[in-house]
Short mmCIF file of C-alpha atoms in Angstrom, two decimals:
data_model
loop_
_atom_site.label_atom_id
_atom_site.label_comp_id
_atom_site.label_asym_id
_atom_site.label_seq_id
_atom_site.Cartn_x
_atom_site.Cartn_y
_atom_site.Cartn_z
CA MET A 14 -11.90 -14.10 -25.32
CA LEU A 15 -12.30 -11.41 -22.53
CA THR A 16 -15.82 -10.06 -22.64
CA ARG A 17 -17.02 -6.44 -22.29
CA ARG A 18 -18.34 -5.57 -18.85
CA LEU A 19 -21.66 -3.66 -17.89
CA ILE A 20 -21.22 -2.22 -14.21
CA PRO A 21 -24.03 -0.80 -12.30
CA THR A 22 -22.69 2.14 -10.10
CA LEU A 23 -24.34 2.67 -7.11
CA LEU A 24 -23.97 5.85 -4.78
CA LEU A 25 -24.62 5.74 -1.29
CA ARG A 26 -25.96 8.43 0.81
CA GLN A 27 -27.36 7.99 4.31
CA GLY A 28 -27.92 4.59 3.96
CA ARG A 29 -29.93 4.96 0.60
CA LEU A 30 -28.89 4.93 -3.13
CA VAL A 31 -29.29 8.18 -5.07
CA LYS A 32 -28.53 9.44 -8.33
CA GLY A 33 -27.97 12.76 -9.71
CA VAL A 34 -26.62 15.16 -12.53
CA ARG A 35 -23.25 16.20 -12.71
CA TYR A 36 -22.39 15.34 -9.00
CA GLY A 37 -25.60 17.16 -7.80
CA GLU A 38 -29.43 17.20 -7.80
CA HIS A 39 -29.53 13.77 -6.19
CA ARG A 40 -32.83 11.75 -6.20
CA ASP A 41 -33.43 8.60 -4.42
CA ALA A 42 -32.64 5.35 -6.20
CA GLY A 43 -33.50 2.40 -3.81
CA ASN A 44 -32.32 0.43 -0.99
CA PRO A 45 -28.80 -0.73 -1.45
CA PRO A 46 -28.92 -4.50 -0.79
CA SER A 47 -32.33 -4.90 -2.63
CA ILE A 48 -30.87 -3.19 -5.88
CA THR A 49 -27.63 -5.10 -5.52
CA ARG A 50 -29.65 -8.38 -5.51
CA ALA A 51 -31.53 -7.52 -8.53
CA HIS A 52 -28.47 -6.78 -10.46
CA ALA A 53 -26.97 -10.07 -9.17
CA ALA A 54 -29.98 -11.98 -10.57
CA GLN A 55 -29.58 -10.22 -13.93
CA ASP A 56 -25.90 -11.25 -14.00
CA ALA A 57 -24.48 -7.74 -13.96
CA ASP A 58 -20.67 -8.17 -14.52
CA GLU A 59 -19.73 -6.28 -11.44
CA VAL A 60 -21.07 -3.81 -8.87
CA LEU A 61 -19.41 -0.37 -7.80
CA LEU A 62 -20.60 1.12 -4.66
CA VAL A 63 -19.49 4.46 -3.61
CA ASP A 64 -20.37 6.52 -0.20
CA ILE A 65 -20.43 9.89 -1.97
CA ASP A 66 -20.26 12.00 1.34
CA ALA A 67 -17.77 10.21 3.47
CA SER A 68 -14.57 12.13 2.12
CA ARG A 69 -16.62 15.63 1.95
CA GLU A 70 -17.66 14.98 5.66
CA GLY A 71 -14.21 13.65 6.70
CA ARG A 72 -15.53 10.26 7.83
CA ALA A 73 -15.00 6.70 7.13
CA PRO A 74 -17.41 5.18 4.70
CA ASP A 75 -20.65 3.43 5.86
CA PHE A 76 -19.46 -0.03 6.64
CA ILE A 77 -22.81 -1.24 7.47
CA ALA A 78 -24.21 -0.42 4.23
CA PHE A 79 -21.19 -2.03 2.61
CA ALA A 80 -21.41 -5.22 4.44
CA LYS A 81 -25.08 -5.38 3.40
CA VAL A 82 -24.32 -4.93 -0.40
CA ALA A 83 -21.17 -7.21 -0.01
CA GLU A 84 -23.59 -10.12 1.19
CA GLU A 85 -25.91 -9.82 -1.81
CA CYS A 86 -23.05 -9.37 -4.52
CA THR A 87 -22.26 -12.61 -6.06
CA MET A 88 -20.32 -10.94 -8.57
CA PRO A 89 -17.14 -8.95 -8.10
CA LEU A 90 -17.57 -5.69 -5.79
CA THR A 91 -15.80 -2.30 -5.70
CA LEU A 92 -16.06 -0.30 -2.80
CA GLY A 93 -15.26 3.55 -2.72
CA GLY A 94 -15.77 6.61 -0.96
CA GLY A 95 -13.78 7.81 2.23
CA LEU A 96 -11.10 5.32 1.65
CA THR A 97 -8.46 7.94 3.11
CA SER A 98 -5.87 5.73 4.95
CA PHE A 99 -4.60 2.06 4.69
CA ASP A 100 -6.40 0.93 7.90
CA ILE A 101 -9.78 2.05 6.27
CA ALA A 102 -9.01 0.42 2.95
CA GLN A 103 -8.05 -2.81 4.73
CA LYS A 104 -11.26 -2.76 6.84
CA ALA A 105 -13.31 -2.32 3.38
CA MET A 106 -11.33 -5.33 1.91
CA HIS A 107 -12.32 -7.33 4.80
CA THR A 108 -15.94 -5.89 4.41
CA GLY A 109 -16.27 -7.86 1.27
CA ALA A 110 -14.57 -5.80 -1.45
CA ASP A 111 -12.58 -7.24 -4.32
CA LYS A 112 -11.51 -3.82 -5.52
CA LEU A 113 -11.14 -0.40 -3.69
CA ALA A 114 -11.86 2.80 -5.86
CA PHE A 115 -9.64 5.54 -4.70
CA CYS A 116 -11.12 9.14 -5.75
CA ALA A 117 -10.24 12.57 -4.81
CA PRO A 118 -8.47 12.09 -1.45
CA ALA A 119 -5.79 10.13 -3.50
CA LEU A 120 -4.89 13.39 -4.95
CA ASP A 121 -3.67 14.36 -1.42
CA THR A 122 -2.17 11.07 -0.52
CA PRO A 123 -0.82 9.36 -3.75
CA ALA A 124 1.29 7.06 -1.84
CA LEU A 125 -1.69 5.30 -0.36
CA LEU A 126 -2.08 3.62 -3.94
CA ASP A 127 1.39 2.19 -3.43
CA THR A 128 0.78 0.75 0.04
CA VAL A 129 -2.72 -0.77 -0.98
CA ALA A 130 -1.33 -2.34 -4.28
CA ARG A 131 1.63 -3.69 -2.43
CA ARG A 132 -0.63 -5.55 0.04
CA PHE A 133 -3.75 -6.45 -1.91
CA GLY A 134 -2.30 -6.43 -5.37
CA ALA A 135 -2.73 -3.82 -8.27
CA GLN A 136 -5.70 -5.73 -9.46
CA ALA A 137 -7.52 -4.50 -6.25
CA VAL A 138 -6.80 -0.80 -6.65
CA VAL A 139 -9.11 1.22 -8.96
CA LEU A 140 -8.40 5.00 -9.71
CA GLY A 141 -11.49 7.06 -9.38
CA LEU A 142 -10.61 9.44 -12.11
CA ASP A 143 -13.13 12.34 -12.24
CA VAL A 144 -12.74 14.73 -15.34
CA THR A 145 -14.66 17.67 -16.52
CA GLN A 146 -13.96 20.19 -19.06
CA ASP A 147 -12.93 23.85 -18.11
CA GLU A 148 -14.32 27.07 -19.86
CA SER A 149 -12.12 26.48 -22.89
CA GLY A 150 -13.11 22.82 -23.19
CA THR A 151 -10.02 21.44 -22.09
CA TYR A 152 -10.08 18.36 -19.92
CA ALA A 153 -9.44 19.06 -16.28
CA LEU A 154 -9.42 16.94 -13.20
CA TYR A 155 -12.50 17.53 -10.87
CA ASP A 156 -12.51 17.41 -7.12
CA TYR A 157 -16.00 16.52 -5.85
CA ARG A 158 -15.28 17.53 -2.36
CA THR A 159 -14.91 21.15 -3.28
CA GLY A 160 -16.98 21.16 -6.56
CA GLY A 161 -13.92 22.69 -8.63
CA ILE A 162 -11.06 22.10 -10.89
CA VAL A 163 -7.82 20.65 -9.85
CA ALA A 164 -5.28 23.12 -11.36
CA ASP A 165 -1.93 21.55 -10.43
CA ARG A 166 -2.03 18.28 -12.41
CA THR A 167 -3.53 17.19 -15.71
CA PRO A 168 -5.87 14.11 -16.07
CA VAL A 169 -3.28 12.47 -18.25
CA ALA A 170 -0.22 13.19 -15.70
CA TRP A 171 -2.37 12.11 -12.91
CA VAL A 172 -3.47 8.88 -14.47
CA LYS A 173 0.19 7.99 -15.30
CA GLU A 174 1.46 8.54 -11.92
CA ALA A 175 -1.47 6.46 -10.26
CA VAL A 176 -0.79 3.50 -12.60
CA ASP A 177 2.94 3.65 -11.92
CA ARG A 178 2.03 3.67 -8.22
CA GLY A 179 0.02 0.65 -8.48
CA ALA A 180 -3.41 1.29 -9.62
CA GLY A 181 -4.76 -1.73 -11.87
CA GLU A 182 -7.89 0.01 -13.38
CA ILE A 183 -9.27 3.06 -13.98
CA ARG A 184 -13.02 4.18 -13.30
CA LEU A 185 -13.17 7.22 -15.69
CA MET A 186 -16.05 9.48 -14.97
CA ALA A 187 -16.69 12.30 -17.53
CA VAL A 188 -18.35 14.71 -15.03
CA HIS A 189 -19.59 17.08 -17.35
CA ARG A 190 -21.61 14.22 -19.11
CA GLU A 191 -22.76 12.48 -15.70
CA GLY A 192 -26.45 11.98 -15.58
CA THR A 193 -27.09 13.99 -18.80
CA ARG A 194 -27.95 11.10 -21.17
CA ALA A 195 -25.94 12.98 -23.69
CA GLY A 196 -23.74 9.93 -24.52
CA PHE A 197 -20.30 8.82 -23.54
CA ASP A 198 -17.47 11.07 -24.20
CA LEU A 199 -15.27 8.84 -26.42
CA GLU A 200 -12.69 11.53 -27.11
CA LEU A 201 -11.87 11.57 -23.26
CA TYR A 202 -11.76 7.67 -23.17
CA ARG A 203 -9.34 7.73 -26.01
CA THR A 204 -7.11 10.21 -24.42
CA ILE A 205 -6.75 8.24 -21.11
CA ALA A 206 -6.79 4.95 -23.01
CA ASP A 207 -3.54 6.03 -24.84
CA ALA A 208 -2.07 7.14 -21.74
CA VAL A 209 -2.06 3.99 -19.56
CA SER A 210 -2.44 0.26 -20.46
CA VAL A 211 -4.59 -0.92 -17.69
CA PRO A 212 -8.32 -1.84 -17.99
CA ILE A 213 -10.84 1.42 -18.30
CA ILE A 214 -14.53 1.65 -17.06
CA LEU A 215 -15.84 4.56 -18.84
CA GLU A 216 -18.97 6.30 -17.28
CA GLY A 217 -21.05 9.46 -17.78
CA GLY A 218 -23.65 10.28 -20.02
CA ALA A 219 -25.11 6.92 -21.02
CA GLY A 220 -28.87 7.54 -22.21
CA THR A 221 -29.83 5.22 -25.11
CA LEU A 222 -28.79 1.76 -26.29
CA ASP A 223 -27.07 3.46 -29.13
CA HIS A 224 -24.57 5.09 -26.77
CA LEU A 225 -23.52 1.82 -25.39
CA ASP A 226 -23.03 0.42 -28.88
CA ALA A 227 -21.08 3.29 -29.91
CA ALA A 228 -18.75 3.06 -26.92
CA MET A 229 -18.27 -0.58 -27.53
CA ALA A 230 -17.59 -0.09 -31.18
CA ALA A 231 -14.83 2.43 -30.12
CA GLY A 232 -13.07 -0.20 -28.17
CA VAL A 233 -14.26 0.69 -24.52
CA GLU A 234 -13.94 -2.71 -22.61
CA ALA A 235 -15.94 -1.80 -19.64
CA LEU A 236 -18.99 0.80 -19.15
CA GLY A 237 -20.40 2.20 -15.69
CA LEU A 238 -24.07 2.81 -15.60
CA GLY A 239 -26.02 4.74 -13.33
CA THR A 240 -29.13 6.86 -14.41
CA MET A 241 -29.64 4.56 -17.40
CA LEU A 242 -30.39 1.60 -15.08
CA VAL A 243 -32.05 3.97 -12.22
CA PHE A 244 -34.43 6.09 -14.19
CA SER A 245 -35.54 4.20 -17.28
CA ASP A 246 -37.00 0.84 -17.98
CA ASN A 247 -33.64 -0.48 -18.95
CA ASN A 248 -32.24 -3.37 -17.12
CA ILE A 249 -28.86 -5.23 -17.34
CA VAL A 250 -30.60 -8.26 -19.33
CA LYS A 251 -32.17 -6.00 -21.85
CA LEU A 252 -28.69 -4.13 -22.56
CA ARG A 253 -26.78 -7.28 -22.88
CA GLN A 254 -29.32 -8.68 -25.40
CA TYR A 255 -29.16 -5.60 -27.40
CA LEU A 256 -25.31 -5.41 -27.28
CA LEU A 257 -24.88 -9.21 -28.31
CA GLY A 258 -27.22 -8.43 -31.21
CA CYS A 259 -24.86 -5.77 -32.30
CA GLY A 260 -22.10 -8.32 -32.36
CA HIS A 261 -20.08 -7.49 -29.25
CA VAL A 262 -18.63 -10.11 -26.94
CA LEU A 263 -20.11 -10.15 -23.51
CA ARG A 264 -20.87 -12.90 -21.02
CA ARG A 265 -23.98 -15.01 -21.67
CA MET B 30 -15.42 -30.08 12.17
CA SER B 31 -16.81 -28.42 9.00
CA ASP B 32 -16.71 -29.75 5.60
CA LEU B 33 -14.15 -27.43 4.45
CA ILE B 34 -11.01 -25.60 6.05
CA ILE B 35 -10.08 -22.41 4.56
CA VAL B 36 -6.52 -21.33 5.22
CA ASP B 37 -6.45 -18.11 6.92
CA TYR B 38 -3.05 -16.78 6.69
CA GLY B 39 -3.90 -13.12 6.16
CA ALA B 40 -3.63 -13.10 2.56
CA GLY B 41 -7.01 -14.09 1.40
CA ASN B 42 -10.43 -12.68 0.19
CA ILE B 43 -11.81 -15.14 3.08
CA ALA B 44 -15.40 -13.42 3.37
CA SER B 45 -16.23 -13.97 -0.26
CA VAL B 46 -14.67 -17.60 -0.22
CA LYS B 47 -16.78 -18.57 2.93
CA GLN B 48 -19.87 -16.86 1.54
CA ALA B 49 -19.59 -18.69 -1.68
CA VAL B 50 -18.93 -22.02 0.00
CA TRP B 51 -22.21 -21.48 2.04
CA ARG B 52 -24.32 -20.47 -0.93
CA ALA B 53 -22.87 -23.79 -2.74
CA GLY B 54 -24.38 -25.71 0.08
CA TRP B 55 -21.55 -26.40 2.60
CA ASP B 56 -20.02 -24.84 5.84
CA ALA B 57 -16.41 -23.68 5.85
CA ASP B 58 -14.35 -22.76 8.78
CA LEU B 59 -11.27 -20.65 9.19
CA SER B 60 -7.99 -22.44 10.09
CA ARG B 61 -6.99 -21.15 13.41
CA GLY B 62 -3.64 -22.58 12.99
CA PRO B 63 -1.77 -25.10 11.09
CA GLU B 64 -2.96 -28.27 13.18
CA ASP B 65 -6.45 -27.42 11.88
CA LEU B 66 -5.53 -28.62 8.53
CA LEU B 67 -4.12 -31.98 9.78
CA GLN B 68 -7.55 -33.02 10.64
CA ALA B 69 -9.32 -31.32 7.60
CA ASP B 70 -11.31 -33.31 5.00
CA ARG B 71 -11.02 -30.64 2.33
CA ILE B 72 -8.85 -27.51 2.24
CA LEU B 73 -9.26 -24.31 0.34
CA LEU B 74 -6.14 -21.98 -0.20
CA PRO B 75 -7.25 -18.54 -1.30
CA GLY B 76 -4.99 -15.72 -2.10
CA VAL B 77 -4.91 -12.09 -3.17
CA GLY B 78 -1.84 -9.54 -3.20
CA ALA B 79 1.67 -10.19 -4.28
CA ALA B 80 2.45 -13.71 -4.36
CA GLY B 81 5.82 -13.21 -2.49
CA THR B 82 4.18 -11.53 0.36
CA ALA B 83 1.55 -14.39 0.40
CA MET B 84 4.10 -17.04 0.66
CA ASP B 85 5.89 -15.12 3.46
CA ARG B 86 2.74 -15.10 5.24
CA LEU B 87 1.95 -18.89 4.78
CA ARG B 88 5.41 -19.77 5.86
CA ALA B 89 5.25 -17.71 8.89
CA GLY B 90 2.09 -19.09 9.86
CA GLY B 91 3.75 -22.58 9.81
CA TYR B 92 1.07 -23.66 7.34
CA VAL B 93 3.76 -25.08 4.58
CA GLU B 94 4.58 -28.18 6.68
CA ALA B 95 1.08 -28.80 7.35
CA LEU B 96 -0.22 -28.48 3.69
CA ASN B 97 2.43 -31.09 2.93
CA GLU B 98 1.02 -33.35 5.41
CA ALA B 99 -2.37 -33.16 4.86
CA VAL B 100 -2.49 -32.66 0.98
CA ARG B 101 0.69 -34.26 -0.49
CA LYS B 102 0.95 -37.18 2.14
CA ARG B 103 -2.62 -37.89 3.31
CA GLY B 104 -4.22 -36.84 -0.08
CA ALA B 105 -6.97 -34.42 1.27
CA PRO B 106 -8.40 -32.47 -1.69
CA MET B 107 -7.33 -28.99 -2.06
CA LEU B 108 -8.87 -26.23 -4.10
CA CYS B 109 -6.33 -23.07 -4.64
CA ILE B 110 -7.63 -19.79 -5.84
CA CYS B 111 -5.80 -17.04 -7.73
CA VAL B 112 -2.71 -16.30 -5.98
CA GLY B 113 -3.44 -19.52 -3.90
CA MET B 114 -2.77 -21.26 -7.29
CA GLN B 115 0.50 -19.28 -8.13
CA LEU B 116 1.98 -20.36 -4.74
CA LEU B 117 2.19 -23.82 -6.08
CA ALA B 118 4.98 -22.73 -8.65
CA GLU B 119 8.71 -23.01 -7.81
CA GLU B 120 9.38 -19.31 -8.33
CA LEU B 121 7.45 -16.22 -7.69
CA HIS B 122 8.66 -13.22 -9.74
CA GLU B 123 6.78 -10.38 -8.29
CA TYR B 124 8.80 -7.89 -6.17
CA GLY B 125 11.68 -9.78 -6.28
CA VAL B 126 12.12 -13.38 -6.78
CA HIS B 127 10.64 -15.70 -4.03
CA GLN B 128 10.64 -19.42 -3.47
CA GLY B 129 6.96 -20.81 -3.87
CA LEU B 130 5.69 -24.38 -2.77
CA GLY B 131 7.24 -25.93 -5.72
CA TRP B 132 4.35 -28.56 -6.21
CA VAL B 133 4.40 -27.62 -9.79
CA ALA B 134 7.18 -27.03 -12.14
CA GLY B 135 7.12 -23.51 -13.35
CA LYS B 136 7.23 -19.78 -12.39
CA VAL B 137 4.88 -16.69 -11.76
CA THR B 138 5.71 -13.96 -14.12
CA ARG B 139 4.01 -10.82 -15.15
CA LEU B 140 1.38 -10.96 -17.93
CA GLU B 141 2.82 -9.42 -21.04
CA GLU B 142 1.07 -6.28 -22.22
CA LYS B 143 0.26 -6.53 -26.14
CA PRO B 144 -2.27 -4.72 -28.39
CA GLY B 145 -5.62 -5.64 -27.31
CA ARG B 146 -4.24 -7.04 -24.04
CA ARG B 147 -4.55 -4.60 -21.08
CA VAL B 148 -3.00 -5.92 -17.78
CA PRO B 149 -4.57 -6.68 -15.22
CA HIS B 150 -6.63 -9.38 -17.07
CA MET B 151 -9.81 -8.29 -15.80
CA GLY B 152 -13.20 -9.42 -16.20
CA TRP B 153 -15.20 -12.59 -17.54
CA ASN B 154 -13.12 -14.76 -19.77
CA LYS B 155 -14.26 -18.27 -21.24
CA VAL B 156 -12.27 -21.24 -19.98
CA HIS B 157 -11.84 -24.36 -22.07
CA LYS B 158 -10.34 -27.78 -21.33
CA PRO B 159 -6.89 -28.07 -23.39
CA ALA B 160 -6.27 -31.25 -25.54
CA GLY B 161 -3.99 -33.46 -23.68
CA GLY B 162 -4.16 -31.65 -20.48
CA ALA B 163 -5.10 -32.53 -16.77
CA ALA B 164 -8.61 -33.83 -15.92
CA PRO B 165 -10.62 -31.40 -13.56
CA PRO B 166 -12.54 -32.90 -11.02
CA PRO B 167 -15.75 -34.58 -12.60
CA GLY B 168 -18.45 -32.00 -13.68
CA ILE B 169 -15.89 -29.18 -14.00
CA LEU B 170 -15.21 -27.65 -17.45
CA ASP B 171 -17.47 -30.45 -19.04
CA ARG B 172 -18.41 -27.32 -21.24
CA ASP B 173 -16.62 -24.03 -21.86
CA THR B 174 -17.51 -21.78 -19.01
CA PHE B 175 -17.30 -18.00 -18.16
CA TYR B 176 -15.37 -17.18 -14.89
CA TYR B 177 -14.04 -14.05 -13.52
CA PHE B 178 -10.51 -13.26 -13.74
CA ALA B 179 -8.37 -10.39 -11.77
CA HIS B 180 -4.66 -10.76 -12.29
CA SER B 181 -1.52 -9.32 -13.51
CA TYR B 182 0.71 -12.29 -12.95
CA GLU B 183 0.34 -15.91 -14.51
CA MET B 184 1.74 -19.21 -14.41
CA SER B 185 4.46 -19.65 -16.94
CA GLY B 186 6.47 -22.71 -18.05
CA LEU B 187 3.89 -25.16 -16.69
CA ASP B 188 4.22 -28.89 -17.82
CA PRO B 189 1.23 -29.23 -20.28
CA ALA B 190 0.05 -32.20 -18.55
CA VAL B 191 -1.02 -30.25 -15.46
CA ILE B 192 -2.94 -27.66 -17.34
CA ALA B 193 -6.75 -28.31 -16.92
CA GLY B 194 -8.25 -25.03 -18.13
CA GLU B 195 -7.08 -22.11 -20.22
CA ALA B 196 -8.25 -18.93 -21.35
CA GLU B 197 -7.89 -16.81 -24.41
CA TYR B 198 -6.53 -13.31 -23.87
CA GLU B 199 -4.44 -12.34 -27.15
CA GLY B 200 -2.66 -15.70 -26.33
CA LEU B 201 -3.56 -18.53 -23.96
CA VAL B 202 -3.37 -17.99 -20.31
CA PRO B 203 -3.31 -20.89 -17.65
CA ALA B 204 -6.60 -20.71 -15.82
CA ALA B 205 -6.71 -23.85 -13.98
CA ILE B 206 -4.33 -26.73 -12.99
CA ARG B 207 -4.87 -30.13 -11.49
CA THR B 208 -1.94 -32.29 -9.85
CA GLU B 209 -2.94 -35.39 -7.70
CA THR B 210 -5.57 -34.12 -5.11
CA VAL B 211 -4.88 -30.46 -6.05
CA PHE B 212 -7.21 -28.28 -8.11
CA ALA B 213 -6.24 -24.79 -8.81
CA THR B 214 -7.92 -21.91 -10.70
CA GLN B 215 -6.26 -18.47 -11.79
CA PHE B 216 -9.97 -17.21 -11.93
CA HIS B 217 -12.29 -16.54 -8.81
CA PRO B 218 -15.09 -19.33 -8.56
CA GLU B 219 -16.20 -17.51 -5.23
CA LYS B 220 -17.16 -14.31 -7.59
CA SER B 221 -18.19 -16.11 -10.53
CA GLN B 222 -21.91 -16.23 -9.42
CA VAL B 223 -23.93 -19.53 -10.31
CA GLU B 224 -20.98 -20.97 -12.28
CA GLY B 225 -18.76 -20.60 -9.40
CA GLU B 226 -20.89 -21.99 -6.88
CA LYS B 227 -21.29 -25.11 -9.34
CA LEU B 228 -17.39 -25.35 -9.50
CA ILE B 229 -17.11 -25.31 -5.60
CA ALA B 230 -19.92 -27.94 -5.44
CA HIS B 231 -18.04 -30.21 -7.82
CA PHE B 232 -14.78 -29.73 -5.76
CA MET B 233 -16.78 -30.61 -2.50
CA ARG B 234 -18.10 -33.79 -4.07
CA TRP B 235 -14.74 -34.82 -5.60
CA LYS B 236 -13.79 -38.33 -4.69
CA VAL B 237 -9.97 -38.70 -5.02
#
């Protein structure tokens, strides 16, 4: 039986890891290869590493940091941030990525998803789906490059298009919950999970062990974890033991 | 000459594979051309992406004849990973129908979506040896083991006698096959941490 996944999400800025709240207020979160080695030693199911400044600064991602993390990552590695062209995507694959996460830039050039899926397979294409709530509480796409809402597409329309084009997995970030420790947005998960049939990694809001249990009980197959692993005394071993005790199916 | 030659035909996750072989305790070299396979003690055929495209690249690189010579005639052990395994089939149904190596009877077809079965099949799944299937190299799958899967297509119509491992995902998915000196995995030993390294070590010690 396929097991549920716990996936540390690492955010890269100027060669260091950082973590913040709602895509701002970033604090230092350690050295990328050392943190990756620790997650590997604790049997994290995968790792996601995103260069959070590359697209905003209009440059390629930090391939040097990517390579250092790839060398330590004995489990699957997803690389993201600044993947704005096929050549950059291909270089990230050759740097040691097993999967690539395409975030806001894919909104401008959706055909990139087709090209990369055709070359590396749908299983290598992850759509980074950033969703927030507008003033009325309606879900809306969020563009971290501008810090604003994307008005011309709904999250459901965009996720369906991206999967049609070749995305094989969704990294669903509830931006309004990110770093808040207020719990996962399970209603958002259900909305997206009903729209597409590819696997979904839900992230944003994990603060307590109960939040993880509730998400898995609601059927979420993979959880992305940032703040909870960075700014608390939790670690993957402890989380896994707790969730196994709740009766969820995880790797052991 | 190193212990293992990785077939470098432009459709593989070469960096991960080479690193995992090194962690397992051996050195691997990338093939510079088909002639490198003729001398190789052992061969590793990686693969990601669409099987048809991968097959075209393997053929264009001149590797098909060299694999036949080295593995089927000379009997060099070969480990095939993911799309590398799928290339062994007769027919590959992905972006059209393509001809595979045809070393095992069967086809590569899209995994069926079902309630509780999202596709791609993505993550860690437990692999068991089916009763009456093929024997994996000694030491591999002596007990049920978790390995990492990431695929949307599967081998179908296989002779049960070649299936060396299966995984349960709302139905059984062929996870490993063995035929003659070929051992092939649908999962990724190179990304399966300690268990993957052990599998590679057992393959490297396999006396055929």
